[in-house]
XYZ file of C-alpha atoms in Angstrom:
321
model
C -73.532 271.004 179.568
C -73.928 268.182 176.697
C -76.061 269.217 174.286
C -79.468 267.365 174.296
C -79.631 263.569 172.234
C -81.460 264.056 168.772
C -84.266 261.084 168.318
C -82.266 258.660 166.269
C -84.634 257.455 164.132
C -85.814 261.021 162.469
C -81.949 260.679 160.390
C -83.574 257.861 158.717
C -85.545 260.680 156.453
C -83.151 262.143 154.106
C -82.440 265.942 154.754
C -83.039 266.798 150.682
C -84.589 264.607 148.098
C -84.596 264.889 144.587
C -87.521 262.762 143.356
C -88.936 263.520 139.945
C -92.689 263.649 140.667
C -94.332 265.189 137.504
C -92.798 262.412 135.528
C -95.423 260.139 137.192
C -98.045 262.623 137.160
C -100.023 261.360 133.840
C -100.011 257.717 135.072
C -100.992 259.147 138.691
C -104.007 261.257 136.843
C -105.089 257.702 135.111
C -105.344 256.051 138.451
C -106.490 258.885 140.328
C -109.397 259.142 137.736
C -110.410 255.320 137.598
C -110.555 255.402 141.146
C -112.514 258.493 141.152
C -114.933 256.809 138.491
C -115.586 253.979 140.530
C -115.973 255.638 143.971
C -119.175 257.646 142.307
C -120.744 254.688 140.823
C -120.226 253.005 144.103
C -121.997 255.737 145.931
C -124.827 255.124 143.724
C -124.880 251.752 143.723
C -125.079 249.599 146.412
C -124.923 252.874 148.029
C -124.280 254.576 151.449
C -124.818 252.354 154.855
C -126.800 255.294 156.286
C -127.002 255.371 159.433
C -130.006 255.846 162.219
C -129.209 259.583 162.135
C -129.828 259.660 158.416
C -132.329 256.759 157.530
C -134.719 257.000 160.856
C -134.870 254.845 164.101
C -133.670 254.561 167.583
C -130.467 253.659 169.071
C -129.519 253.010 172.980
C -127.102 250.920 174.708
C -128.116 248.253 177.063
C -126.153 247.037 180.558
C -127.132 244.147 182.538
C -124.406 244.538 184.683
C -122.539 242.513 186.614
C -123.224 239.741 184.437
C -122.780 239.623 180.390
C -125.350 240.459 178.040
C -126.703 237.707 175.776
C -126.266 239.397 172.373
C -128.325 236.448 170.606
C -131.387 236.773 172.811
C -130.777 240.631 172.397
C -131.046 239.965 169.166
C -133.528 237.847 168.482
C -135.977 240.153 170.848
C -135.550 242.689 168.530
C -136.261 240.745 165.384
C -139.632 239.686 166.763
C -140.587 243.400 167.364
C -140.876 243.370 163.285
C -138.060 246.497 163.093
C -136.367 245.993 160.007
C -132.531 246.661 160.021
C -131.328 245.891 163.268
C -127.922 245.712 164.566
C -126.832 244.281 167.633
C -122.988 244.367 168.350
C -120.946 244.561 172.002
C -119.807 247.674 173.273
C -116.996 248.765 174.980
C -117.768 245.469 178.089
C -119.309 242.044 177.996
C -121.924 243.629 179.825
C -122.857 246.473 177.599
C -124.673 246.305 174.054
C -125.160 248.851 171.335
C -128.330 248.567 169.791
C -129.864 250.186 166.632
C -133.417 249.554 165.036
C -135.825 251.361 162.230
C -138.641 252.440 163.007
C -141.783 250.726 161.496
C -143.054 252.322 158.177
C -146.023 255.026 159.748
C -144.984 254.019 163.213
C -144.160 256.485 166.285
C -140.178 256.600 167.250
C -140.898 257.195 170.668
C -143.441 254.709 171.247
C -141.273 252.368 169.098
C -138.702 252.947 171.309
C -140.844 252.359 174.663
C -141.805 248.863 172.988
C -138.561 247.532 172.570
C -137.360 248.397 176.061
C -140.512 246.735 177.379
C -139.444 243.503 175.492
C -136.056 243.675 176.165
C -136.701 243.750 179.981
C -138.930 240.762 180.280
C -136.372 238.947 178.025
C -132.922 239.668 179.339
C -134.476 239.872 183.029
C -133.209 241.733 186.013
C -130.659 243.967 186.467
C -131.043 245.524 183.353
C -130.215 249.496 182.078
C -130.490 251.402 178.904
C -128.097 254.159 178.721
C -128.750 257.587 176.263
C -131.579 256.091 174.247
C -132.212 258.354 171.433
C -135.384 258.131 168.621
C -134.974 260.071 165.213
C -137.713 260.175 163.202
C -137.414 260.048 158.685
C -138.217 263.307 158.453
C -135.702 264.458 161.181
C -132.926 262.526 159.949
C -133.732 263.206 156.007
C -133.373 267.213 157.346
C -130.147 265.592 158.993
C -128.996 263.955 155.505
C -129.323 267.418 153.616
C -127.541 269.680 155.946
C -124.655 267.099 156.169
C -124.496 267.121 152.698
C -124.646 271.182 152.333
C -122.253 271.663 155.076
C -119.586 269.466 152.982
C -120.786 271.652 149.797
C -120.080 275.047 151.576
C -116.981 273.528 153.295
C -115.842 273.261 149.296
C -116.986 276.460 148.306
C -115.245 278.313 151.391
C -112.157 276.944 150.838
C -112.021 276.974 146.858
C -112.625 281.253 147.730
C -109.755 281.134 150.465
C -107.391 279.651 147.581
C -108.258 282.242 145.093
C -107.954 285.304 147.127
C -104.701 283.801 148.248
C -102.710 282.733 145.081
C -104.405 282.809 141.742
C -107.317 281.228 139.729
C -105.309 278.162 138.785
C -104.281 277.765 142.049
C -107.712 277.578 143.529
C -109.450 274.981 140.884
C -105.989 273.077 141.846
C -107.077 272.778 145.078
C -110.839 272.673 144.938
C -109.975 269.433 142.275
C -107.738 268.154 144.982
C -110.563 268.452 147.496
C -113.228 266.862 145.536
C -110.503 264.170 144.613
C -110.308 263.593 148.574
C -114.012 263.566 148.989
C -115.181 261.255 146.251
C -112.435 258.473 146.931
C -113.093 258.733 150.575
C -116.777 257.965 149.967
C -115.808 255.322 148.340
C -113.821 253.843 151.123
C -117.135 254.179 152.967
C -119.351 252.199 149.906
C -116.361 249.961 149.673
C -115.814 248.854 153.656
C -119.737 249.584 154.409
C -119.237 251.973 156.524
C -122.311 253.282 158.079
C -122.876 257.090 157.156
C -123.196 258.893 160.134
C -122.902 262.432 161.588
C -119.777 261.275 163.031
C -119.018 260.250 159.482
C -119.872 263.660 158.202
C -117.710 265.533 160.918
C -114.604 263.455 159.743
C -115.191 264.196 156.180
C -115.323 268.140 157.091
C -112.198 267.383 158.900
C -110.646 265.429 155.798
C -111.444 268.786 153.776
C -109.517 270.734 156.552
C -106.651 268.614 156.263
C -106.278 268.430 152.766
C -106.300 271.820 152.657
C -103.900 272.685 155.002
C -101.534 270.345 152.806
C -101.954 271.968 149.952
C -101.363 275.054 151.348
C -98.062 274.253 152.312
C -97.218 272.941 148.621
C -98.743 275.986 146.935
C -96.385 278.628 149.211
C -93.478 276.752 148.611
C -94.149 276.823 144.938
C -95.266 280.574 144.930
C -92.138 280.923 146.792
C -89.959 279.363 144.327
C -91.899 281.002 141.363
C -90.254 284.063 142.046
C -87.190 282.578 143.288
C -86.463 280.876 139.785
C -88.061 282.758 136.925
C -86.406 280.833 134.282
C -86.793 277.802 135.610
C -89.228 275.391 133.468
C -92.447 274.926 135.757
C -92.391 271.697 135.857
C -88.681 271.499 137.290
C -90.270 274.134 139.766
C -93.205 272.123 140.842
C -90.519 268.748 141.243
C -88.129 271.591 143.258
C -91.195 272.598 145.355
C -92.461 268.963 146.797
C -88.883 267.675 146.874
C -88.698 270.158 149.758
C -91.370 270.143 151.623
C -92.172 265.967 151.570
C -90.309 265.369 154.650
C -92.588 267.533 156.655
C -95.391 266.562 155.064
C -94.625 262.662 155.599
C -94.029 263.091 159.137
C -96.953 264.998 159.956
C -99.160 262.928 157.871
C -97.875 259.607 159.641
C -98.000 261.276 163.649
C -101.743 261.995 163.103
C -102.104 258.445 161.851
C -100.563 257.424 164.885
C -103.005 258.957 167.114
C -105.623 257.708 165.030
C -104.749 254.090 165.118
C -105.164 254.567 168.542
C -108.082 255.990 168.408
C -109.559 253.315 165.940
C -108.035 250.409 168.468
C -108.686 252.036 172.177
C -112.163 254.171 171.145
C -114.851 251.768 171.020
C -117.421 251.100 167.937
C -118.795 254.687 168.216
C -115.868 256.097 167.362
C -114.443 253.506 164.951
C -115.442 254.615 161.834
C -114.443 258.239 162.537
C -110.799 257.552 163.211
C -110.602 255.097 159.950
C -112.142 257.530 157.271
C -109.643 260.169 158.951
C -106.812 258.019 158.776
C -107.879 257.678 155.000
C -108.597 261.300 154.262
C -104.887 262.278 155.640
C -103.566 259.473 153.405
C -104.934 260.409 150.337
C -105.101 264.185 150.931
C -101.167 263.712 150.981
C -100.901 262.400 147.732
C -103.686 264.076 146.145
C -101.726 267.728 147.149
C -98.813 266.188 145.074
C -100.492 264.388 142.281
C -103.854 266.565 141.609
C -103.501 270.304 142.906
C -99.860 270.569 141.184
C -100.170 268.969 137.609
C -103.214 271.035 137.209
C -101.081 273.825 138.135
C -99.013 272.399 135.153
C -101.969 272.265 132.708
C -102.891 275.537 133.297
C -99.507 277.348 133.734
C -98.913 280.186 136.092
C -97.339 283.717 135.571
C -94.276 284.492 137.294
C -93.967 288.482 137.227
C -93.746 289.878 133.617
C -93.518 286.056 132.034
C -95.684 283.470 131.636
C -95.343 279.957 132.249
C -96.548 278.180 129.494
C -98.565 274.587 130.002
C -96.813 271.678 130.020
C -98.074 268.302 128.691
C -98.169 265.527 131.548
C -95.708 263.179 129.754
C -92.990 265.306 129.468
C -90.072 264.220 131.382
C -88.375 266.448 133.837
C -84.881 267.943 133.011
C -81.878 266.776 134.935
């Protein structure tokens, strides 16, 4: 019996590498910072898209099957209703729309709501069909806006205790720095692309914090591993030793879950659009910052290794040979 045909294209990834990542690491913090920086003025100013869940207002989508819907008479329907932010945009056929609409300052969502289908009948005409209208009201979606935000807080806190209880102090601000680092510069992408800030949004930022973790997880054993493997090793040779093995399997993992979310992104529709992007973000710079954040501050700090300690090690310093 022959044995089975490897996949051909995984020998394009070498077997060992010997890449000397802390050597970078003090131009890596510089640009890691800046970006940082400008992520949290960003979020500030202009500021989150918020969406309907978090600002207040209705959203439906509207069929008039067989037959296309007329997004500009859509459109312009709604504008006369004196709404505010409205967005019209196609969804998933010709035939379907997605619209979303604020609610009048003092006004009623519900009756809002009733209004606009009322209008959008005797403009678009027979057959028409709205499909899972939904009204959320300011004070509904500013509870919404809060519990988002505390649910990303605790998802921090959680995993920044998980760490510590695991490996050591330094090891858990490593991480909890690397998390925050994924965080900020992902809500930046959002300020940046104008993403609208959703729950959706909020679900694949909790699953950004997952995945971040999980990859520095996998960096942090290896290191603890080699920590008592090579005692007399300098730590920053340790911490190059460490990645060098374990990049392969983080590259490939990294890259088939952005496969699955390009398709996502491509095949899912506009409600599910900006989930897949931010994710595909998250997983990208949750790889590097497990590499470039959670380990040089590991290298700041220092780390004991049985009866020795590792002294700190300035960024700059070039690895040995």
């Amino acid at each position: 019996m022959s044995a089975p045909m490897a996949w051909p294209l995984i020998k394009l990834l070498p077997q060992k590498t010997n890449l000397t990542f802390v050597k970078f690491a003090r131009l890596m913090a510089l640009i890691s910072a800046t970006l940082v920086v400008a992520s949290l003025i960003g979020v500030f100013k202009p500021g989150l898209n918020l969406g309907i869940d978090f600002k207040g207002g209705s959203v439906m989508e509207v069929s008039t099957a067989p037959r296309a819907v007329d997004l500009t008479k859509v459109r312009s329907t709604l504008e006369a209703q004196g709404l505010g932010d409205v967005q019209v945009q196609s969804f998933g056929s010709p035939d379907r729309a997605l619209v979303r609409f604020q609610t009048p300052a003092g006004g009623d969502p519900g009756v809002t709501l009733t209004n606009v289908k009322t209008a959008l009948k005797q403009s678009l005409g027979d057959p028409v069909q709205f499909i899972n209208p939904s009204a959320v009201g300011p004070k509904v979606s500013g509870e919404l806006f809060r519990s988002g935000v505390l649910a990303l807080v605790l998802a921090v806190g959680l995993m920044f205790l998980y760490i510590w209880f695991r490996f050591e102090p330094q090891f858990g601000l490593g991480a909890v720095a690397g998390l925050l680092h994924d965080l900020i510069l992902t809500f930046g992408f959002i300020v940046l692309f104008k993403i609208e800030f959703s729950l959706n949004t909020v679900a694949a930022l909790l699953t950004v914090i997952g995945y971040s973790m999980n990859d520095t997880v996998v960096v942090f054993d290896r290191l603890r591993e080699n920590l008592r493997k090579y005692k007399k090793m300098p730590l920053k040779d340790v911490i190059d030793l460490s990645i060098n093995e374990i990049v392969s399997r983080t590259i490939i993992t990294g890259v088939t879950a952005i496969m699955a979310l390009t398709g996502l992104a491509i095949f899912g529709g506009d409600a599910l659009f900006g989930f897949s992007v931010v994710m595909i973000f998250g997983i990208a710079v949750g790889t590097y910052s497990s590499i470039y954040v959670g380990a040089p501050i590991i290298l700041l700090w220092g780390v004991k290794r049985g009866e020795e300690e590792a002294t700190p090690i300035k960024l700059g310093a070039a690895s040995r040979p």
